[in-house]
XYZ file of C-alpha atoms in Angstrom:
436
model
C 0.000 0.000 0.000
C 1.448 3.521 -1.219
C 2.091 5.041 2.289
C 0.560 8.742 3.175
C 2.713 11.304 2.340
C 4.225 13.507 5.477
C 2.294 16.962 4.617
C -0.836 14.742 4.067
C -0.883 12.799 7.424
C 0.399 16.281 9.188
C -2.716 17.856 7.893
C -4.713 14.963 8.886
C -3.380 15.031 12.065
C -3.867 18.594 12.943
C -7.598 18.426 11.487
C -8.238 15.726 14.713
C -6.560 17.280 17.798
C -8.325 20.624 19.050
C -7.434 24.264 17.487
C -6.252 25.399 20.446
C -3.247 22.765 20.450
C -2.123 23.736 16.750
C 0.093 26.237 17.115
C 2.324 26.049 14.095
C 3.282 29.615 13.155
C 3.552 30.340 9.371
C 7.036 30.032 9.413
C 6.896 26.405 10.366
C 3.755 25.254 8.423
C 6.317 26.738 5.949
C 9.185 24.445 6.457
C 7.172 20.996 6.880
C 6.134 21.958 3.396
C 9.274 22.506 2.419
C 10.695 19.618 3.530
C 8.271 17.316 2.015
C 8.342 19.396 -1.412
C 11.990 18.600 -1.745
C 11.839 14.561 -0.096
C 12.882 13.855 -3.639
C 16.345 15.797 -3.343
C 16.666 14.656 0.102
C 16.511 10.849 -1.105
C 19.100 12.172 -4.365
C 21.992 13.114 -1.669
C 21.073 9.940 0.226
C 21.884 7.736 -2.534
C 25.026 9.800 -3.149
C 26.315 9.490 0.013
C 25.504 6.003 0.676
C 26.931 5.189 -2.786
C 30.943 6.685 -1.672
C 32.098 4.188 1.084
C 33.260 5.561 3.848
C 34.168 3.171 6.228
C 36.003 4.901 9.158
C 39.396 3.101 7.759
C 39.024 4.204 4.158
C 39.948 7.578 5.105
C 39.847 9.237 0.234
C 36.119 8.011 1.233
C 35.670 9.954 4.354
C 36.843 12.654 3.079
C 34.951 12.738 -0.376
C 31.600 12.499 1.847
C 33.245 15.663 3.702
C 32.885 17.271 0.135
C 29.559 16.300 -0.188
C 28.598 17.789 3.071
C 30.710 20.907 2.225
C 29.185 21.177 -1.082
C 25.443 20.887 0.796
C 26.058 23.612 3.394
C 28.277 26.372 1.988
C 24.959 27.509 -0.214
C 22.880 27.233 3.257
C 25.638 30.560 4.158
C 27.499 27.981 6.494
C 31.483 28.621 6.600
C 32.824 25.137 6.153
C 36.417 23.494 7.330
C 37.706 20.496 6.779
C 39.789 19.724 10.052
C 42.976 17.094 9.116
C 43.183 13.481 11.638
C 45.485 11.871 9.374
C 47.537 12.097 12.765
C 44.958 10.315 15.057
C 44.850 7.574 12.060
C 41.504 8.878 10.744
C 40.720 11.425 7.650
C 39.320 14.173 9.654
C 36.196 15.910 10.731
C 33.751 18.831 8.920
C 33.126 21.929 10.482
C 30.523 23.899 9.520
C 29.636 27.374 11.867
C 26.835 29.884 10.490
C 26.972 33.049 12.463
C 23.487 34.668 13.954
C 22.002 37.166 16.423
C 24.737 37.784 18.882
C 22.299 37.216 21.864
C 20.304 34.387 20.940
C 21.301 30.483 21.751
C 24.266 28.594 19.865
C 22.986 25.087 18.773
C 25.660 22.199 18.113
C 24.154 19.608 16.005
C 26.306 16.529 15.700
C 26.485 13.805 12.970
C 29.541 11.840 11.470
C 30.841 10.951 7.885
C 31.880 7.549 8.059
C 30.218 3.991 8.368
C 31.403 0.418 9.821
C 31.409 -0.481 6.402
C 34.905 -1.052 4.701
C 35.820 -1.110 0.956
C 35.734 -5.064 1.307
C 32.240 -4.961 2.698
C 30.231 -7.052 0.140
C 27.574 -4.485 1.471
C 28.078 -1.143 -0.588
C 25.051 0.145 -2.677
C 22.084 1.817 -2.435
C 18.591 0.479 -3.178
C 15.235 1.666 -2.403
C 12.918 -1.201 -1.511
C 9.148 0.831 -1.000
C 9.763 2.894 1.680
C 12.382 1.868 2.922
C 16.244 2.588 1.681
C 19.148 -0.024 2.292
C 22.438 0.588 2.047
C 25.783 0.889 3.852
C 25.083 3.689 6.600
C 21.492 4.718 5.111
C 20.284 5.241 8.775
C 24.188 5.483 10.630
C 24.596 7.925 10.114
C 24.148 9.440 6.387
C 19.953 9.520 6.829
C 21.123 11.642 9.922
C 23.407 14.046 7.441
C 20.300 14.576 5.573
C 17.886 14.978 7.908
C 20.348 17.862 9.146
C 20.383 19.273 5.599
C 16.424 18.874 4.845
C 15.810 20.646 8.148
C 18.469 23.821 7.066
C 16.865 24.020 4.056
C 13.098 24.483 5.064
C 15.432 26.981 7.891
C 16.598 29.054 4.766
C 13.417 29.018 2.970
C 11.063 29.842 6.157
C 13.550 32.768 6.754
C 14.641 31.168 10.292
C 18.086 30.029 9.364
C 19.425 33.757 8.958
C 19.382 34.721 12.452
C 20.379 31.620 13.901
C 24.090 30.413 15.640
C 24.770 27.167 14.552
C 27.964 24.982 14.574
C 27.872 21.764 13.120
C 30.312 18.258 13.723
C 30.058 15.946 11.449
C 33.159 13.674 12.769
C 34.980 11.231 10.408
C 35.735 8.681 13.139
C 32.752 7.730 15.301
C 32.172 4.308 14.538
C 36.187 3.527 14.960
C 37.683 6.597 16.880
C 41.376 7.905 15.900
C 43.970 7.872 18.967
C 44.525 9.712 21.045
C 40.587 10.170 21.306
C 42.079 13.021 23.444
C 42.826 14.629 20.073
C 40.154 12.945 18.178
C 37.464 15.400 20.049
C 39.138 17.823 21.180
C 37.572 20.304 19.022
C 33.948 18.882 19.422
C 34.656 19.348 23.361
C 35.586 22.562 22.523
C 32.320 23.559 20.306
C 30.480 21.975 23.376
C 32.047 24.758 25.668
C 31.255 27.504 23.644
C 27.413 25.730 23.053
C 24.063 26.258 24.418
C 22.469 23.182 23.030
C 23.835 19.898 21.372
C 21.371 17.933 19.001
C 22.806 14.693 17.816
C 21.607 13.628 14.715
C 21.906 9.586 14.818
C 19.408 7.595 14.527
C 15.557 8.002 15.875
C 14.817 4.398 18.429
C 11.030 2.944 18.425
C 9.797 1.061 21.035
C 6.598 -1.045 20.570
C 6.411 1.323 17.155
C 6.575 4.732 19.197
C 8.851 7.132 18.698
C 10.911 7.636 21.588
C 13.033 10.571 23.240
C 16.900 10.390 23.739
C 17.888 12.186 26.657
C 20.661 9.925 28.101
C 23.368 7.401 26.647
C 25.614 4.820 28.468
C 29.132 5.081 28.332
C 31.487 2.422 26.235
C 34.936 1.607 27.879
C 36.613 -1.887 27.023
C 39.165 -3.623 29.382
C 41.343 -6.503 29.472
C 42.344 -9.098 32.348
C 45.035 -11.180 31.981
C 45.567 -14.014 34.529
C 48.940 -15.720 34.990
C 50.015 -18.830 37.228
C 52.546 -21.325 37.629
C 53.000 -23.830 34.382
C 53.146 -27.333 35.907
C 51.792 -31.147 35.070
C 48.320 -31.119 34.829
C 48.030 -33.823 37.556
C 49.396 -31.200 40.475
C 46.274 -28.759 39.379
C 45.063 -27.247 42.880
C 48.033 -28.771 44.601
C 50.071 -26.590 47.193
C 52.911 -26.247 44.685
C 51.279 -26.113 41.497
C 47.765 -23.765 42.245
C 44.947 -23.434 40.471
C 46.682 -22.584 37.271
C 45.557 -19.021 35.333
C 42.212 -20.494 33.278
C 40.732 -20.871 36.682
C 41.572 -17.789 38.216
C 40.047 -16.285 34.918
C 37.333 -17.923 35.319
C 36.663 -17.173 39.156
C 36.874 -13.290 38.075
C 34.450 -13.476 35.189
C 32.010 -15.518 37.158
C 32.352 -12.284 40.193
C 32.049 -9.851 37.656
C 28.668 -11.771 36.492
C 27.356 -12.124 40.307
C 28.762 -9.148 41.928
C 28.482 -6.383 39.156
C 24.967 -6.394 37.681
C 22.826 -2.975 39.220
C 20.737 -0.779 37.229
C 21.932 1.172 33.487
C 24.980 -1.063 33.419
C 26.175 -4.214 31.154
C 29.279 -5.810 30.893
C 30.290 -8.196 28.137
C 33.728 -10.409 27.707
C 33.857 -10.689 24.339
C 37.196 -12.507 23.680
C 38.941 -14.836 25.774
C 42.111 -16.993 25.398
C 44.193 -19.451 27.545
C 46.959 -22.117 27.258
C 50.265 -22.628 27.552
C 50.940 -19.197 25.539
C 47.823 -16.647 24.745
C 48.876 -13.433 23.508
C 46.732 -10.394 21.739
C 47.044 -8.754 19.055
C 47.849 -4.923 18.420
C 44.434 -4.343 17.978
C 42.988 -6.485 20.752
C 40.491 -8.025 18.593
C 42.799 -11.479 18.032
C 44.005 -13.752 20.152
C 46.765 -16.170 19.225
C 46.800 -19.309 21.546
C 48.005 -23.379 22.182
C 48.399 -25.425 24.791
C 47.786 -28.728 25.952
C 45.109 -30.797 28.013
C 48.008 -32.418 30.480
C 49.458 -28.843 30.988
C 48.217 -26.160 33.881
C 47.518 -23.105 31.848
C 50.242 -20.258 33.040
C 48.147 -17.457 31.100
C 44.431 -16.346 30.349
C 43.194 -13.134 28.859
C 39.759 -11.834 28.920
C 38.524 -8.665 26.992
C 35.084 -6.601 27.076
C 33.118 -3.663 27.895
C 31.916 -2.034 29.788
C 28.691 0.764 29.758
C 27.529 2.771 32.460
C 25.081 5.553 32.769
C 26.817 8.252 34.625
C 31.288 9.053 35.817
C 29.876 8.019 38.755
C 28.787 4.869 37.867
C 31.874 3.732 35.869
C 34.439 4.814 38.364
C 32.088 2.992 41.184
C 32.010 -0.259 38.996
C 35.908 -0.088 37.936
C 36.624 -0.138 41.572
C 34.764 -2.924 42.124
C 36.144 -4.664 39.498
C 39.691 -3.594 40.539
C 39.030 -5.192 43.286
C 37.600 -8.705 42.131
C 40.680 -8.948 40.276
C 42.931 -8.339 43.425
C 41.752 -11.235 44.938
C 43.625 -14.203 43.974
C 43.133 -17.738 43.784
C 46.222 -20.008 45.584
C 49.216 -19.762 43.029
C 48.200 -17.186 40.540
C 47.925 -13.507 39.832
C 45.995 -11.065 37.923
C 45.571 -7.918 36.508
C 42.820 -5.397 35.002
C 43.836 -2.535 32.112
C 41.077 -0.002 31.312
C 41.598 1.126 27.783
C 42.470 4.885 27.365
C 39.628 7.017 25.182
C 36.752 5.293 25.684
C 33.145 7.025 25.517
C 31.994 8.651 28.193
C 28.181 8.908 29.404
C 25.393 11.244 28.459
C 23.196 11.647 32.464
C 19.927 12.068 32.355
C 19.934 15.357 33.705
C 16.725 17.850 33.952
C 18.317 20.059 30.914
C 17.973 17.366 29.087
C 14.858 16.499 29.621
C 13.862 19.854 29.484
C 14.859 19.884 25.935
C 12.438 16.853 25.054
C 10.460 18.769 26.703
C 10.340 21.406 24.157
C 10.592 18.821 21.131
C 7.170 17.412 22.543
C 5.808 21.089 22.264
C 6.797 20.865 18.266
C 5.126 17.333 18.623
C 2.113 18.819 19.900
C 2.177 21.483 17.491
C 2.503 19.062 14.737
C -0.413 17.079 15.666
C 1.668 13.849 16.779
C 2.100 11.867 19.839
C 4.394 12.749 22.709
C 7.572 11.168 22.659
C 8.697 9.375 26.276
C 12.185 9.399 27.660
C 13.970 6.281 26.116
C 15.611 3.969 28.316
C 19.011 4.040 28.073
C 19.759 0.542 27.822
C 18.321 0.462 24.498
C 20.604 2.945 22.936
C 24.558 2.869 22.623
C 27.484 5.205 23.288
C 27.911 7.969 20.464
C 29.634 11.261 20.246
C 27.219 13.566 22.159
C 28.522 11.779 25.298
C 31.796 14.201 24.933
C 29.969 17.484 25.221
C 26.886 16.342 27.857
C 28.728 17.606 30.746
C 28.759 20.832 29.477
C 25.637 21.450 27.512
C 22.007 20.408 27.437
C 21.294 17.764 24.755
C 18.919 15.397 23.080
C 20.186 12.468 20.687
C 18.151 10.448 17.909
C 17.130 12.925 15.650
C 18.222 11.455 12.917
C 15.714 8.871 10.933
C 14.781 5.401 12.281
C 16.560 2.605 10.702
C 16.857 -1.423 10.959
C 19.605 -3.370 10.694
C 22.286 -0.923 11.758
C 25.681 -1.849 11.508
C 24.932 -5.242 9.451
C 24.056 -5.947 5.893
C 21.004 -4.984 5.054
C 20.979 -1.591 6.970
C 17.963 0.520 5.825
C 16.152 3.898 6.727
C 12.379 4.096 7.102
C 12.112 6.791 4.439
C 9.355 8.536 5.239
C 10.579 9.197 9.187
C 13.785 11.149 6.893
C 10.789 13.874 6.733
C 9.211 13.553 10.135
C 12.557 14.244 11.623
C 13.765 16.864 9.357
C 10.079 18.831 10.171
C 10.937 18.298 13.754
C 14.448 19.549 13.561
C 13.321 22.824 11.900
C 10.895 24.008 13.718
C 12.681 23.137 17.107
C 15.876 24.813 15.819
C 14.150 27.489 14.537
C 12.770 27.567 18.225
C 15.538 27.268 20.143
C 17.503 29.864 17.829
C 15.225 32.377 18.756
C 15.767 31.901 22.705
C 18.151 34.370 24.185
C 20.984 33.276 26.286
C-alpha cells in the first residue's frame, strides 16, 4: 500500500486534535512543506552518500563524503572546514559554523561521515525497496546528514536560518575513533564549551512502534584481564605447589564480575577470551593467538570486554569494584585489570535534558503527533554527544529510524527522513530564537 505522504498525514493530524493545540506559526507550516516538497532531493543526496564508502578506515572516502557535506552547506551561508586526523589515524572531521544574532542560543548539532562499512564490505550500494532505503550507513549515520540538511533548508526558505548560531560536527571517526581520542574530540569538546544546546543527529529508536526521546546514553569503555600462574603437570592442578593454574583464576573473576556487578543502566560483556600454555593479543585487541595442551596447567588467560555505564559516577564505582575482584587471587596465581584509554563517556539524564524533550514534545504537539517518552538508556549505545553532555544540554536520535544498523542490510524508514527533518526545523528554529 502507497504510504501517506508527510504533509498529508500532518494535515490529517492537525484536522483531529483541538485548534487550540495547533500552534504552528507560518514560518513552520512553511518548512514541513518545504521539507516534504523537496523529499525527492533529500533521497538524491542519500543515494550519493551512501553510494561513496566511507568506512572509518578508508579515510579518500571519508573525506569525499566531507565534500559532499561541504558542497550541501556552503549555499545554506554555512562557513565550512575540513579539520585534518590523518595524525589520530583517521581522515578528519567537517566543520561547519553559520553566524546569527549575537544574543540568541548557539545550537551544536552533531552527525559523522563515516560507516562500519569497509571497501571489502560485500555491502556497498544503495537500493530503495518501498519505503524503505538499504544501504551501507542509510540510517548510521548518512539519513542523519540529511535529515540535518532537509531541516536547514526548510530553515533558509522559512527565513529562520538567517538569524540563527549554529555549529555543526560531522566527525569522520565515530564508529572507529582515531587515537589519542584526546585529540580525536578535542575540538567537538571545545564547540560543546562555547554551546548552548547539542542535538545529535543519529538515529531516531522505536519502542513497541513509538517514537521515543533520547535524553541519556551509556558510556562504552573496554578492558582486558590477563591471569597468569605457575606452568606445571596437569596432575598437580590445585596442589600446594602447582595452584589453580591461570584459566581458573580467569574464570573465578568473570564468574564475580557476572554475580557481583549487575545494578541498574549497566552491562558488561567479555567478548574474547584466550588461555593455554601461551595466549597473547594482538595490536588491535580483537585477536588472540593461543596453544596449549590438556596435560598442561595453563600459566596465562586473557579476557577482553566492555563495559557501559550511565553516569562518571557509575563507571568509576564499577571499575573499583572490578579492581578489586581482580585483586583477589586464587592459591598460586595472579591477575591484573587494564582499562583502555579514550573510551566514551556517558550522556546523564539530567533535567536540561529532559527539558529539551520537553520542548521537542511542544513541536510534537504542534505538529499534531504523539508525545515522545524518555527512552531507556539501555536500548541505545554510546555515540559522540557523550563528549559534550557535561557541558551542555542535549537530546540524541534525531536522525531517521533505521533497521539493521551496523549489518548488511541496513535501511532507513524513508518517510521518518521527513518527520525528523520537520521536527528539527521548527525546534531549531525555536531554540535559535531563545536568548541566552
Amino acid at each position: 500500500m502507497k504510504s501517506t505522504p508527510f504533509i498529508a498525514l500532518v494535515a490529517l493530524q492537525l484536522a483531529l486534535v483541538p485548534a487550540a493545540q495547533a500552534k504552528l506559526s507560518k514560518a513552520e507550516s512553511g518548512m514541513a512543506k518545504t521539507v516534504e516538497t523537496e523529499q525527492a532531493r533529500s533521497l538524491a543526496l542519500l543515494e550519493k552518500l551512501v553510494n561513496q564508502n566511507s568506512g572509518s578506515l578508508n579515510l579518500e572516502g571519508v573525506e569525499k563524503v566531507g565534500q559532499m557535506m561541504r558542497a550541501e552547506l556552503e549555499p545554506l551561508g554555512f562557513k565550512v572546514e575540513w579539520k585534518p586526523m590523518r595524525d589520530t589515524g583517521r581522515a578528519g572531521h567537517l566543520i561547519a559554523t553559520h553566524t546569527g544574532k549575537a544574543d540568541t542560543k548557539r545550537l551544536l548539532l552533531i552527525a559523522h561521515l563515516d560507516t562500519v562499512f569497509e571497501p571489502d564490505s560485500p555491502f556497498q550500494k544503495f537500493v530503495r525497496k518501498g519505503d524503505m532505503g538499504e544501504g551501507p550507513g542509510a540510517g548510521d549515520d548518512k539519513g542523519g546528514m540529511v535529515v540535518i540538511v532537509a531541516a536547514l533548508r526548510a530553515m533558509q526558505a522559512a527565513g529562520t536560518l538567517k538569524d540563527a548560531n549554529i555549529e555543526i560536527h560531522m566527525t569522520g571517526d565515530e564508529e572507529d575513533s582515531g587515537t589519542p581520542i584526546e585529540k580525536a574530540r578535542a575540538d567537538l569538546i571545545a564547540a560543546g564549551k562555547r554551546s548552548d544546546v547539542a542535538l545529535d543527529f543519529e538515529g531516531l529508536v522505536r519502542d513497541n512502534g513509538a517514537d521515543m526521546g533520547s535524553v541519556a546514553r551509556r558510556s562504552s569503555d573496554s578492558w582486558t584481564v590477563t591471569a597468569t600462574g605457575k606452568s606445571a603437570h596437569s596432575s598437580g592442578i590445585f596442589s600446594a605447589a602447582a595452584g589453580d593454574g591461570a584459566i581458573y583464576e580467569l574464570t573465578r573473576i568473570i564468574q564475580r564480575f557476572r554475580t557481583e556487578l549487575p545494578e541498574p543502566n549497566l552491562t558488561f560483556n567479555v567478548g574474547l577470551i584466550a588461555g593455554g600454555q601461551q595466549a597473547e593479543l594482538d595490536a588491535g585487541g580483537i585477536r588472540a593467538t593461543v596453544n596449549g595442551k590438556t596435560n598442561i596447567i595453563a600459566p596465562v588467560a586473557i579476557a577482553r570486554g566492555d563495559l557501559r555505564a550511565l553516569s562518571p559516577e557509575q563507571i568509576e564505582r564499577v571499575k573499583a569494584k572490578m579492581a578489586a575482584i581482580v585483586a583477589e587471587h586464587a592459591p598460586g596465581t595472579d591477575a591484573k585489570i587494564a582499562f583502555d584509554p579514550g573510551g566514551y563517556p556517558s550522556m546523564a539524564p539530567t533535567d536540561g535534558n529532559r527539558a529539551l524533550l520537553t520542548k521537542l514534545n511542544g513541536v510534537n504537539r504542534d505538529l499534531g503527533l504523539a508525545e515522545m517518552a524518555p527512552l531507556d538508556p539501555l536500548k541505545r549505545g554510546a555515540g559522540d554527544i557523550s563528549f559534550v553532555a557535561a557541558d551542555v544540554d542535549g537530546l540524541a536520535g534525531l536522525g531517521p529510524y533505521s533497521t539493521g544498523d551496523h549489518a548488511p542490510g541496513e535501511a532507513v524508514d524513508i518517510p521518518s527522513i521527513a518527520r525528523q527533518a520537520t521536527r528539527a526545523a521548527i525546534l531549531m528554529s525555536r531554540l535559535s530564537a531563545e536568548k541566552r
